[in-house]
Tab-separated table of C-alpha atoms in Angstrom:
chain	number	residue	atom	x	y	z
A	27	MET	CA	213.908	29.942	156.609
A	28	LYS	CA	212.806	31.888	159.344
A	29	PHE	CA	214.581	33.271	162.224
A	30	ASP	CA	212.728	34.537	165.322
A	31	SER	CA	214.182	36.617	168.043
A	32	PHE	CA	213.839	36.367	171.606
A	33	GLN	CA	214.520	38.763	174.545
A	34	LEU	CA	217.384	37.059	175.595
A	35	PRO	CA	220.143	38.634	173.097
A	36	GLY	CA	221.585	36.444	170.740
A	37	VAL	CA	218.820	33.723	170.790
A	38	LYS	CA	217.129	32.751	167.958
A	39	LEU	CA	214.719	30.376	167.067
A	40	ILE	CA	215.593	29.054	162.961
A	41	SER	CA	212.814	27.246	161.361
A	42	PRO	CA	213.540	25.976	157.966
A	43	LYS	CA	211.660	25.574	155.133
A	44	ILE	CA	210.800	21.616	154.863
A	45	HIS	CA	209.539	20.694	151.626
A	46	HIS	CA	207.594	17.434	152.057
A	47	ASP	CA	206.246	14.850	149.230
A	48	SER	CA	205.821	11.052	148.597
A	49	ARG	CA	209.450	10.447	148.608
A	50	GLY	CA	209.935	12.602	152.075
A	51	TYR	CA	211.453	15.662	152.962
A	52	PHE	CA	214.433	18.036	151.889
A	53	PHE	CA	215.355	21.315	153.893
A	54	GLU	CA	218.091	23.673	154.152
A	55	SER	CA	219.757	23.806	157.771
A	56	TYR	CA	222.003	26.141	157.083
A	57	ARG	CA	222.923	28.926	154.553
A	58	TYR	CA	225.410	31.237	154.734
A	59	ASP	CA	224.137	34.518	153.331
A	60	LYS	CA	221.112	33.794	155.441
A	61	PHE	CA	222.646	33.399	158.635
A	62	LEU	CA	225.024	35.983	157.607
A	63	LYS	CA	221.847	38.618	157.483
A	64	GLU	CA	220.977	37.576	161.109
A	65	GLN	CA	224.405	38.467	162.299
A	66	LEU	CA	225.093	34.521	163.106
A	67	TYR	CA	228.393	33.417	161.785
A	68	MET	CA	230.069	29.841	160.711
A	69	ASN	CA	232.752	28.797	158.383
A	70	PHE	CA	230.952	26.810	156.085
A	71	VAL	CA	228.279	27.839	153.149
A	72	GLN	CA	225.446	25.470	152.880
A	73	ASP	CA	224.048	22.304	154.654
A	74	ASN	CA	220.936	20.506	153.771
A	75	GLU	CA	219.248	17.444	155.279
A	76	VAL	CA	217.341	15.211	153.282
A	77	TYR	CA	215.096	12.195	154.363
A	78	SER	CA	213.840	9.321	151.657
A	79	SER	CA	211.021	6.934	152.332
A	80	ARG	CA	211.457	3.473	151.781
A	81	ASN	CA	212.122	2.205	148.262
A	82	VAL	CA	213.191	5.743	147.149
A	83	LEU	CA	216.133	6.076	145.384
A	84	ARG	CA	217.379	9.927	144.723
A	85	GLY	CA	220.006	10.704	142.398
A	86	LEU	CA	222.882	13.291	142.081
A	87	HIS	CA	222.635	16.154	140.025
A	88	TYR	CA	225.473	16.868	137.847
A	89	GLN	CA	226.351	20.574	137.890
A	90	LEU	CA	228.806	22.390	135.314
A	91	ASN	CA	228.433	25.875	136.358
A	92	LYS	CA	229.114	26.016	140.258
A	93	PRO	CA	229.488	22.813	140.704
A	94	GLN	CA	228.967	21.611	144.684
A	95	GLY	CA	230.326	18.606	146.820
A	96	LYS	CA	227.549	16.257	146.906
């Protein structure tokens, strides 16, 4: 994730790193630690976006340590 600042205080362009493949794409649109480093405060931990091409079925990953809501 890339944060670009502008002359206007508090204005930033946030460009996520988008991971493309034949199934579609995935990216993190928000992650608390990265936004905190840029002094951008929100009240949740992480948000992702995924797009799947036609006929693609994605699975959920089971996590024993540090589980996440899916």
